[in-house]
mmCIF file of N, CA, C and O and ligand atoms in Angstrom:
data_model
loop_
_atom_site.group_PDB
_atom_site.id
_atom_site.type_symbol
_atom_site.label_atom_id
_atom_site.label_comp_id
_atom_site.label_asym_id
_atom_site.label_seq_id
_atom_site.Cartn_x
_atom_site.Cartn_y
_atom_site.Cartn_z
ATOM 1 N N UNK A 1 52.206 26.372 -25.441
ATOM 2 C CA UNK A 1 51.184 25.710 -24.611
ATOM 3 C C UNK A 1 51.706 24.362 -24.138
ATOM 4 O O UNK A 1 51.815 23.519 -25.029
ATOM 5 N N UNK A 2 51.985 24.065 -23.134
ATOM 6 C CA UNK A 2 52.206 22.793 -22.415
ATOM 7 C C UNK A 2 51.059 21.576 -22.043
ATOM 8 O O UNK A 2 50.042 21.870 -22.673
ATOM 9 N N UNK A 3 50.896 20.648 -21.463
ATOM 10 C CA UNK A 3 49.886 20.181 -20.801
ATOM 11 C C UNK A 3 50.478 19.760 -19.545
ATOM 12 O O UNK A 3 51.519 19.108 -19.475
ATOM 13 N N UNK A 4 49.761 20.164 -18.516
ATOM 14 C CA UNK A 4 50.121 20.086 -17.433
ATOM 15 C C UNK A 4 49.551 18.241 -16.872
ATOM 16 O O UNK A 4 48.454 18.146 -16.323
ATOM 17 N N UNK A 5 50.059 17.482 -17.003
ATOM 18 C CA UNK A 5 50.173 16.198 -16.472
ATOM 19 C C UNK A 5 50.273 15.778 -14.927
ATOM 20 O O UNK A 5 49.313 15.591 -14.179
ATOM 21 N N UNK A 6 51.300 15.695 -14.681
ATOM 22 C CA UNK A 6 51.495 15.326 -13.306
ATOM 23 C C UNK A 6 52.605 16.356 -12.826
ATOM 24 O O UNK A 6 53.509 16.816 -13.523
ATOM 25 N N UNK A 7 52.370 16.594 -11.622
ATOM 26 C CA UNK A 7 53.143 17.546 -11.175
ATOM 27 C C UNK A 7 54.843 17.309 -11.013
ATOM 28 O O UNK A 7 55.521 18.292 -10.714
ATOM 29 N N UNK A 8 55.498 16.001 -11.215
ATOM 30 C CA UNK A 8 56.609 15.587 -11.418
ATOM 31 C C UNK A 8 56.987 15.862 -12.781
ATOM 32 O O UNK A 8 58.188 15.695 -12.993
ATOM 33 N N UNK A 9 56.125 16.327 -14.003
ATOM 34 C CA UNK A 9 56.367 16.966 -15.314
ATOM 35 C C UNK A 9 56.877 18.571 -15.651
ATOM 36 O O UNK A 9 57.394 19.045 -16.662
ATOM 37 N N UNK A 10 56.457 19.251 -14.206
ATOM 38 C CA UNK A 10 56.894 20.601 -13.944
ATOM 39 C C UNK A 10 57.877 20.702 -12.575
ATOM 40 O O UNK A 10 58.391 21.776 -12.262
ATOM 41 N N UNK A 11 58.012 19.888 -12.060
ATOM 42 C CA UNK A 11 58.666 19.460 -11.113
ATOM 43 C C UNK A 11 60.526 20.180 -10.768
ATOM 44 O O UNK A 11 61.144 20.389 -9.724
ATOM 45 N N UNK A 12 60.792 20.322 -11.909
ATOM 46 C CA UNK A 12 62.250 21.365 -12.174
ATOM 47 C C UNK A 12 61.928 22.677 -12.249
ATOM 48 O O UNK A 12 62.684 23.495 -11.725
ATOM 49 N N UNK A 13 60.430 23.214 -13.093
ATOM 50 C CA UNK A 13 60.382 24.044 -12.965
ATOM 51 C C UNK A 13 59.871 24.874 -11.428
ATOM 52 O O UNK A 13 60.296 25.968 -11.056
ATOM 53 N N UNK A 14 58.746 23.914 -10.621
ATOM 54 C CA UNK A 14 58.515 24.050 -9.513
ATOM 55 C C UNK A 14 59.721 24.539 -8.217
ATOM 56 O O UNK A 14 59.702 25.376 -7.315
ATOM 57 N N UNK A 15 60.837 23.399 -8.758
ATOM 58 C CA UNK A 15 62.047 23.828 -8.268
ATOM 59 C C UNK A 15 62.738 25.349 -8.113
ATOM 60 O O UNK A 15 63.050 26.053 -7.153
ATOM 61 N N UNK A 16 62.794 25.452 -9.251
ATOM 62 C CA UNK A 16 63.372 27.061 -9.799
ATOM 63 C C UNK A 16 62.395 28.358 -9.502
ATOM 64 O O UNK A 16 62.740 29.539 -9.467
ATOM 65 N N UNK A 17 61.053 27.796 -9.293
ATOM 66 C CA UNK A 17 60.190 28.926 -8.804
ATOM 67 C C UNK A 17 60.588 29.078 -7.080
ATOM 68 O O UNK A 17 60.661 30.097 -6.393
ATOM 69 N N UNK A 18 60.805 27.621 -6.710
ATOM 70 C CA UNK A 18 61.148 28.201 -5.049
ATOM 71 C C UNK A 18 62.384 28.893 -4.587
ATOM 72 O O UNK A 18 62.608 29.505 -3.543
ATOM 73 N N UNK A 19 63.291 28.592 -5.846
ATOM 74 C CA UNK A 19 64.769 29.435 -5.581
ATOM 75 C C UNK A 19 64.410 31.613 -6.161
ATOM 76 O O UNK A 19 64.445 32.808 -5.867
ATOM 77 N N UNK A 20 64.195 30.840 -6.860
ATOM 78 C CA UNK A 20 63.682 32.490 -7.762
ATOM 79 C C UNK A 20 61.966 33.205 -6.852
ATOM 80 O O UNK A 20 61.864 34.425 -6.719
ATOM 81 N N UNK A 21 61.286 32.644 -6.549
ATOM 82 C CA UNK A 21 60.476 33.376 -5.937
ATOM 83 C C UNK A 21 59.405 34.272 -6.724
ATOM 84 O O UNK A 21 59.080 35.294 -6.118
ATOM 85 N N UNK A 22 59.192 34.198 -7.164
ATOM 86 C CA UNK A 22 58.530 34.882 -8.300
ATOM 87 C C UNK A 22 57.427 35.703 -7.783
ATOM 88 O O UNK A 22 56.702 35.149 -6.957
ATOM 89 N N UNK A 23 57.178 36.831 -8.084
ATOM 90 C CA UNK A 23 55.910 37.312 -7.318
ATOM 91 C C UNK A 23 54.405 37.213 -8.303
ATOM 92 O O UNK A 23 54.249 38.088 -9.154
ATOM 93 N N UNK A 24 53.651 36.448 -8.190
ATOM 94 C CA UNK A 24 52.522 35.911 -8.790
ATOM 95 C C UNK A 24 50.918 37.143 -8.641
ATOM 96 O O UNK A 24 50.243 37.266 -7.619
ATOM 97 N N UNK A 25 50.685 37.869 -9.948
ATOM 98 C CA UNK A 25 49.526 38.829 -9.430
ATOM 99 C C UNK A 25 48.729 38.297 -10.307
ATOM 100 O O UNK A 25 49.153 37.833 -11.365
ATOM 101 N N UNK A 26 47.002 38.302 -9.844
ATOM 102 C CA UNK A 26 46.014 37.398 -10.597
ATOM 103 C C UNK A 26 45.563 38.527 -11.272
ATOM 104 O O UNK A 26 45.639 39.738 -11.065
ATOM 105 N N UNK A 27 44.983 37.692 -12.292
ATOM 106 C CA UNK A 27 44.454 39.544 -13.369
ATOM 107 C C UNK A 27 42.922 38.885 -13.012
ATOM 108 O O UNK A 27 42.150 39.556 -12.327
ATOM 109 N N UNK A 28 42.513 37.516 -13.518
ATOM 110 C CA UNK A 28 41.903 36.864 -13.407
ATOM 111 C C UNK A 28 41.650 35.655 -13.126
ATOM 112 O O UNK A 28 42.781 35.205 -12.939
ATOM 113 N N UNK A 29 40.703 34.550 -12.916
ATOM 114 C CA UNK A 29 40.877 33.404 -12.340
ATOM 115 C C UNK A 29 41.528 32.672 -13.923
ATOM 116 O O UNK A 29 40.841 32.554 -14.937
ATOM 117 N N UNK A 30 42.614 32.358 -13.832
ATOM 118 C CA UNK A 30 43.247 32.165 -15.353
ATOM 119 C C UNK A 30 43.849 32.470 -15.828
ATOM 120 O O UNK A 30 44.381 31.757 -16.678
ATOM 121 N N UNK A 31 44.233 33.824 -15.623
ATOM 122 C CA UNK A 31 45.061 34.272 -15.786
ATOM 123 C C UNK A 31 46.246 35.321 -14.731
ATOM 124 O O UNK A 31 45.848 36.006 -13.789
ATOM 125 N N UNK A 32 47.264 35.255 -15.034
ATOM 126 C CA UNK A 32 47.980 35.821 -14.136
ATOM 127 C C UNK A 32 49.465 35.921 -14.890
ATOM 128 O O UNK A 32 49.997 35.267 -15.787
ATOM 129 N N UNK A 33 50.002 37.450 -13.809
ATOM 130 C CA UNK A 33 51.692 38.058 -14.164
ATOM 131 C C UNK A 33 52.419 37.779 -13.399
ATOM 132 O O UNK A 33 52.231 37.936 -12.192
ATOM 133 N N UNK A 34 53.710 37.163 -14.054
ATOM 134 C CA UNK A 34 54.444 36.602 -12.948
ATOM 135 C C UNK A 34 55.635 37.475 -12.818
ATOM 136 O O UNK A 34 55.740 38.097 -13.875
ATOM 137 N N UNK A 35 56.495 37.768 -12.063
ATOM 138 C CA UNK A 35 57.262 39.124 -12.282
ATOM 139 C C UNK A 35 58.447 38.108 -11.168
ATOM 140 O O UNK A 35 58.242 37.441 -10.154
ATOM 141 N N UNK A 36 59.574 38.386 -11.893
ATOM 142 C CA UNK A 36 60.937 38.138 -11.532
ATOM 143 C C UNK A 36 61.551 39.443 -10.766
ATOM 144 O O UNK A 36 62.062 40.395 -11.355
ATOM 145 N N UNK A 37 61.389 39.302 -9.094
ATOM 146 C CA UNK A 37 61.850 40.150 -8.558
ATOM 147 C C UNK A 37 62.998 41.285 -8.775
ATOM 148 O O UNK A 37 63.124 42.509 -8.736
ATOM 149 N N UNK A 38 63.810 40.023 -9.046
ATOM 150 C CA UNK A 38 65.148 40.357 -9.243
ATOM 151 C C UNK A 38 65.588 41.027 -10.537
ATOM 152 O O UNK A 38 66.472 41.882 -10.478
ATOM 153 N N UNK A 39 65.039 40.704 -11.689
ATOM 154 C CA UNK A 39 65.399 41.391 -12.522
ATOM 155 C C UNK A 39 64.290 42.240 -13.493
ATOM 156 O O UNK A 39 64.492 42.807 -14.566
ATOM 157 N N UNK A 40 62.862 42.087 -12.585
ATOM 158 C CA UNK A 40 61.670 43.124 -12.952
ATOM 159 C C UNK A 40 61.153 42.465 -14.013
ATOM 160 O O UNK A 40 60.200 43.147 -14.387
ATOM 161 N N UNK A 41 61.267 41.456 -14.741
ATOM 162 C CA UNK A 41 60.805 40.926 -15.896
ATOM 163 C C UNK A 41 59.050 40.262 -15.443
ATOM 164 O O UNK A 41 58.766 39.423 -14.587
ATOM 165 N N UNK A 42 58.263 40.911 -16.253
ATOM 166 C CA UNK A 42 57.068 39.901 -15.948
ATOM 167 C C UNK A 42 56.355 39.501 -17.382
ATOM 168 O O UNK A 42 56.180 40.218 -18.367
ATOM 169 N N UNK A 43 56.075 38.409 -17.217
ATOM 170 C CA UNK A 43 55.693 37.596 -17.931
ATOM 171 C C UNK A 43 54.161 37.212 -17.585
ATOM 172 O O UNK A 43 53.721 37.278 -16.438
ATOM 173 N N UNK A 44 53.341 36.772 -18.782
ATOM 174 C CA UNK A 44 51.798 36.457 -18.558
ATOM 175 C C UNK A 44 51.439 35.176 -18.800
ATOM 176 O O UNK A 44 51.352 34.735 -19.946
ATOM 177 N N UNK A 45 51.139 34.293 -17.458
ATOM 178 C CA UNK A 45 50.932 33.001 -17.485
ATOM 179 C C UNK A 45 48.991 32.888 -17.984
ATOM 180 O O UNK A 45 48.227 33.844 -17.855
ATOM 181 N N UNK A 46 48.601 31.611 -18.491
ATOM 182 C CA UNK A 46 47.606 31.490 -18.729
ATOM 183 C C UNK A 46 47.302 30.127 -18.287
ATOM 184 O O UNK A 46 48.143 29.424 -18.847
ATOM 185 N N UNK A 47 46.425 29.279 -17.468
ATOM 186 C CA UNK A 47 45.962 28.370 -17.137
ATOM 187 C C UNK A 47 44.557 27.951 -17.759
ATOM 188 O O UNK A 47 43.555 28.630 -17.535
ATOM 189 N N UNK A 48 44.535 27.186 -18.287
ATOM 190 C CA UNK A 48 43.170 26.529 -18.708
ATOM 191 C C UNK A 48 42.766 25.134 -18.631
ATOM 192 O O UNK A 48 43.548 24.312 -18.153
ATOM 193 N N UNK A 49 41.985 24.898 -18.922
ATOM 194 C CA UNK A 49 41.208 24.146 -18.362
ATOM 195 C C UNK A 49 40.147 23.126 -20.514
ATOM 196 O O UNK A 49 39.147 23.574 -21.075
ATOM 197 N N UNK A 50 40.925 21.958 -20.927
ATOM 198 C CA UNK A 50 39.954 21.824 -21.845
ATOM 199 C C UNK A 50 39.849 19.991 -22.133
ATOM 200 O O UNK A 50 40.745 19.169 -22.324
ATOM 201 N N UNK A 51 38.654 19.870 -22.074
ATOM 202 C CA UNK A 51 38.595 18.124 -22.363
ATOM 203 C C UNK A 51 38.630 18.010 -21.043
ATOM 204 O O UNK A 51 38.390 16.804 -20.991
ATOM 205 N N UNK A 52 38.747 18.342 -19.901
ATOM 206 C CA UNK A 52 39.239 17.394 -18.320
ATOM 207 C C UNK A 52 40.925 17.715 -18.420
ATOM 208 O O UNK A 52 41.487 17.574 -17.334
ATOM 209 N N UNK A 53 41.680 18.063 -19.382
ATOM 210 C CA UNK A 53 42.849 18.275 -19.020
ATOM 211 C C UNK A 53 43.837 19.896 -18.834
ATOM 212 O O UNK A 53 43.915 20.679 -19.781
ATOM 213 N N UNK A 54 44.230 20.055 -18.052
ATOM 214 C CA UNK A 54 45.268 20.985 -17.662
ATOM 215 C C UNK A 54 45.819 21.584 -18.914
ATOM 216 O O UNK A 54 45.949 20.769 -19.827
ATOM 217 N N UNK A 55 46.203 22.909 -19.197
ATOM 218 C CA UNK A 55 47.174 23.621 -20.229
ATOM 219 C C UNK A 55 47.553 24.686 -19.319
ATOM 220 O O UNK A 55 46.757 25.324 -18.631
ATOM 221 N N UNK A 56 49.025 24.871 -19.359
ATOM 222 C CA UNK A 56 49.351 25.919 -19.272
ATOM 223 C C UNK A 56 50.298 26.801 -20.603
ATOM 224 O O UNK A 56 50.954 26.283 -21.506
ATOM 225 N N UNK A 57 50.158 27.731 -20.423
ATOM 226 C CA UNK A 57 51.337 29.101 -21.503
ATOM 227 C C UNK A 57 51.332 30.169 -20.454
ATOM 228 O O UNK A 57 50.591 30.642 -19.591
ATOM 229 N N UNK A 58 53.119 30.383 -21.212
ATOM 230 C CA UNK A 58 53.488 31.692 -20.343
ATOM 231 C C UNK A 58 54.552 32.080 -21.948
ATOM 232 O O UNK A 58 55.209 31.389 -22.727
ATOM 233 N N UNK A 59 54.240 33.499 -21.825
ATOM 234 C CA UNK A 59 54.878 34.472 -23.210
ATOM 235 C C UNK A 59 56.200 34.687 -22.570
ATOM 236 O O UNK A 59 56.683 35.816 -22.656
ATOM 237 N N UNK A 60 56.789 33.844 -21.999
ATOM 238 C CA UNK A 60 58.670 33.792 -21.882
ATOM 239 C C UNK A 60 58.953 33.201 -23.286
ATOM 240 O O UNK A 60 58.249 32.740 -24.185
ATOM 241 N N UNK A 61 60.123 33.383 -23.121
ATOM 242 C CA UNK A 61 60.926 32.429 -24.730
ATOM 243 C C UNK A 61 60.469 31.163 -24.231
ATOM 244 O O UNK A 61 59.672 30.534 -24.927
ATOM 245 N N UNK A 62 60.901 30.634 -22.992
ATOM 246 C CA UNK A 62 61.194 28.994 -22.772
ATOM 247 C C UNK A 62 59.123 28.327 -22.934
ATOM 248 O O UNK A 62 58.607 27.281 -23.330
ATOM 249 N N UNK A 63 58.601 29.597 -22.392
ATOM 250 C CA UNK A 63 57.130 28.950 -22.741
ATOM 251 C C UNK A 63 56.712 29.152 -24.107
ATOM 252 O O UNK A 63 55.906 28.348 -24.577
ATOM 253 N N UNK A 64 57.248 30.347 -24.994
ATOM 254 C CA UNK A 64 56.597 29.853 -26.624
ATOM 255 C C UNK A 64 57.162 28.584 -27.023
ATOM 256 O O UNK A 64 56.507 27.964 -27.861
ATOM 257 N N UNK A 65 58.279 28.039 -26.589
ATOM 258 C CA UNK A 65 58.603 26.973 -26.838
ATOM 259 C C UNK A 65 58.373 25.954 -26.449
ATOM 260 O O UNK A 65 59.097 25.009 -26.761
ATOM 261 N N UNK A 66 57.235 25.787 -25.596
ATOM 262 C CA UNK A 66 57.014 24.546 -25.084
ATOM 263 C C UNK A 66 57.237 23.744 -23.838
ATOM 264 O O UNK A 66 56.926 22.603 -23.498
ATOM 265 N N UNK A 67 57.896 24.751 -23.266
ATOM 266 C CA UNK A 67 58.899 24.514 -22.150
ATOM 267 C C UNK A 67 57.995 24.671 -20.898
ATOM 268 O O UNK A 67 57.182 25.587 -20.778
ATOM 269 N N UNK A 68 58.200 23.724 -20.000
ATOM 270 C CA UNK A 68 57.752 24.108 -18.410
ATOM 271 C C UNK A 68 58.646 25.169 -17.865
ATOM 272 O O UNK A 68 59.733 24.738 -17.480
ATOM 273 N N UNK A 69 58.464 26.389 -17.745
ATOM 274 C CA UNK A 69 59.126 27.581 -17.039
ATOM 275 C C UNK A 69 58.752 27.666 -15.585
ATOM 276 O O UNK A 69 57.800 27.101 -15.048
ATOM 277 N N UNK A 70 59.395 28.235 -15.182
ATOM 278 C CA UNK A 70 59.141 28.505 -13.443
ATOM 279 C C UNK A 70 58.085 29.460 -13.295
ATOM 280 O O UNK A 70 57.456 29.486 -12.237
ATOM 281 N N UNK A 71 57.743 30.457 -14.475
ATOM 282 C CA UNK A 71 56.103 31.217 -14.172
ATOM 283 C C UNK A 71 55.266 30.304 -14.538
ATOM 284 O O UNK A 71 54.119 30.646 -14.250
ATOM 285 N N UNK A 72 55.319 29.373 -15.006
ATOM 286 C CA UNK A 72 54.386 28.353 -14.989
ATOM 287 C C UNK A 72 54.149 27.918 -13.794
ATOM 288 O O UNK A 72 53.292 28.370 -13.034
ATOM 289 N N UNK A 73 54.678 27.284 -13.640
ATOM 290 C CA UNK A 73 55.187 26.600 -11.937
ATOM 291 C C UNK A 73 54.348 27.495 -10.697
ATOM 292 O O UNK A 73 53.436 27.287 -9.897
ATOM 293 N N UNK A 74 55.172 28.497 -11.042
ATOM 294 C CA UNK A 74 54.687 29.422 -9.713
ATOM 295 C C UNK A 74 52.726 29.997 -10.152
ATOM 296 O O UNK A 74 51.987 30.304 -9.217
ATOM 297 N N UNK A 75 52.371 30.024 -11.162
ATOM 298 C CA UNK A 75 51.442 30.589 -11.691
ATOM 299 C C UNK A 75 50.104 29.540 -11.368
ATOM 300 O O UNK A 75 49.044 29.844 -10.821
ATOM 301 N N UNK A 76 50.607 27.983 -11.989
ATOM 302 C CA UNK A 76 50.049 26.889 -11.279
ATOM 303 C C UNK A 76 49.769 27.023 -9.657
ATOM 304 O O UNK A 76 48.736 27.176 -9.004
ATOM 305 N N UNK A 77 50.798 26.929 -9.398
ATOM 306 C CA UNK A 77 50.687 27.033 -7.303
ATOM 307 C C UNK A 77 49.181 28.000 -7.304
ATOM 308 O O UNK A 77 48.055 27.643 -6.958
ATOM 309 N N UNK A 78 49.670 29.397 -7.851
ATOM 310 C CA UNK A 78 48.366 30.357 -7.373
ATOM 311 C C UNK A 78 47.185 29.699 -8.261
ATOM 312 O O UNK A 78 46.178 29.575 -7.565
ATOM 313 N N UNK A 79 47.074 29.422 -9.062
ATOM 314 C CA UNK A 79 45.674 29.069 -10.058
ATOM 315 C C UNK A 79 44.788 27.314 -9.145
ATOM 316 O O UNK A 79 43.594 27.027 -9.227
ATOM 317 N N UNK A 80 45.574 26.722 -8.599
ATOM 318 C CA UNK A 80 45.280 25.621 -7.530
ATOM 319 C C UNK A 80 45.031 26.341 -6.136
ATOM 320 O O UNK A 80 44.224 25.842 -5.352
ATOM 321 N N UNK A 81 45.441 27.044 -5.943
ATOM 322 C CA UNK A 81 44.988 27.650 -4.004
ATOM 323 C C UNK A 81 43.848 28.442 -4.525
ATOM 324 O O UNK A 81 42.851 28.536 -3.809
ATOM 325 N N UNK A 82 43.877 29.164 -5.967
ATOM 326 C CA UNK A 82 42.029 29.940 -6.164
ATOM 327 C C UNK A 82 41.186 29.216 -6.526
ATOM 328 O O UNK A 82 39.987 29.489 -6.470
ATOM 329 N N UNK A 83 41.741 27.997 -7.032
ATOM 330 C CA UNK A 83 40.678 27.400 -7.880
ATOM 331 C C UNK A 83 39.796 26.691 -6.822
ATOM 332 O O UNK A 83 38.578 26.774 -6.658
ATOM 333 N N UNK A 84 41.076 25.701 -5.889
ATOM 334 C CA UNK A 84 40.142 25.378 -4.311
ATOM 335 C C UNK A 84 39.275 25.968 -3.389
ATOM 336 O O UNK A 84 38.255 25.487 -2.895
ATOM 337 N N UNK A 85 39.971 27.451 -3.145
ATOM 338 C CA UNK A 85 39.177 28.609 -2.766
ATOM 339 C C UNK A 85 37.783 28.508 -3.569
ATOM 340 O O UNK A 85 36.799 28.082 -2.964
ATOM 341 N N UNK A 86 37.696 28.830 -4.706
ATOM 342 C CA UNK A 86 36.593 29.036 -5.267
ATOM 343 C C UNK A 86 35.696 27.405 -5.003
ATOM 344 O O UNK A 86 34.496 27.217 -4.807
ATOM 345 N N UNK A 87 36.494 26.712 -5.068
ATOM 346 C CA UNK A 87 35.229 25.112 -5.177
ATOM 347 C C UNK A 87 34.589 25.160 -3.613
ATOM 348 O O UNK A 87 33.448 24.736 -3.423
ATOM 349 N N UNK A 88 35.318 25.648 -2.620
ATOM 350 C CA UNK A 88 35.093 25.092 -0.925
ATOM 351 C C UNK A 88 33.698 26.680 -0.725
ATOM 352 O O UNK A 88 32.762 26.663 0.074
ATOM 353 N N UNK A 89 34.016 27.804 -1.681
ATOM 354 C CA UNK A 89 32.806 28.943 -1.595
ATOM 355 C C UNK A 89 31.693 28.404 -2.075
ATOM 356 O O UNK A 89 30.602 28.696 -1.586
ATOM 357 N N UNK A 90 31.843 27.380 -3.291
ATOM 358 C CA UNK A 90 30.139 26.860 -3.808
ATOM 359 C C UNK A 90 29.232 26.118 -3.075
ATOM 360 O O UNK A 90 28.129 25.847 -3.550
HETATM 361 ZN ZN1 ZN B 1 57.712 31.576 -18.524
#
């Protein structure tokens, strides 16, 4: 589980999601699979929301460890364009 801070804290990983591309599918608002084109691997990002602050996890090695991963990254991007979506529908 990470805490998502400022976006210059995922900022490498943000990087590596625009080289790698990741294809991002929502299961739910919160959750979502992030799948590495290239080598078919998908992984399950989780976004939440506790206290006013940001968490993300993704079940890669680099996210049980703590790590900002690029399905984070890319998983963030989609969980911010639904989450706006959803605030501009209320
Ligand atoms: Zn990951």
């Amino acid at each position: 589980m990470i805490q998502l801070t400022t976006a210059t804290a995922i900022e490498k990983a943000i990087n590596k999601a625009r080289t790698v591309k990741p294809r991002v599918r929502v299961n739910c608002f919160g959750s979502y699979s992030v799948t590495n084109k290239q080598t078919g691997a998908t992984y399950s990002v989780e976004c939440l929301k506790r206290d006013g602050r940001r968490f993300a996890h993704c079940s890669c090695e680099a996210g049980k460890r703590g790590q900002a991963c690029y399905h984070i990254a890319a998983a963030v991007a989609a969980h911010i364009q639904l989450a706006s979506e959803r605030a501009a529908s209320h």
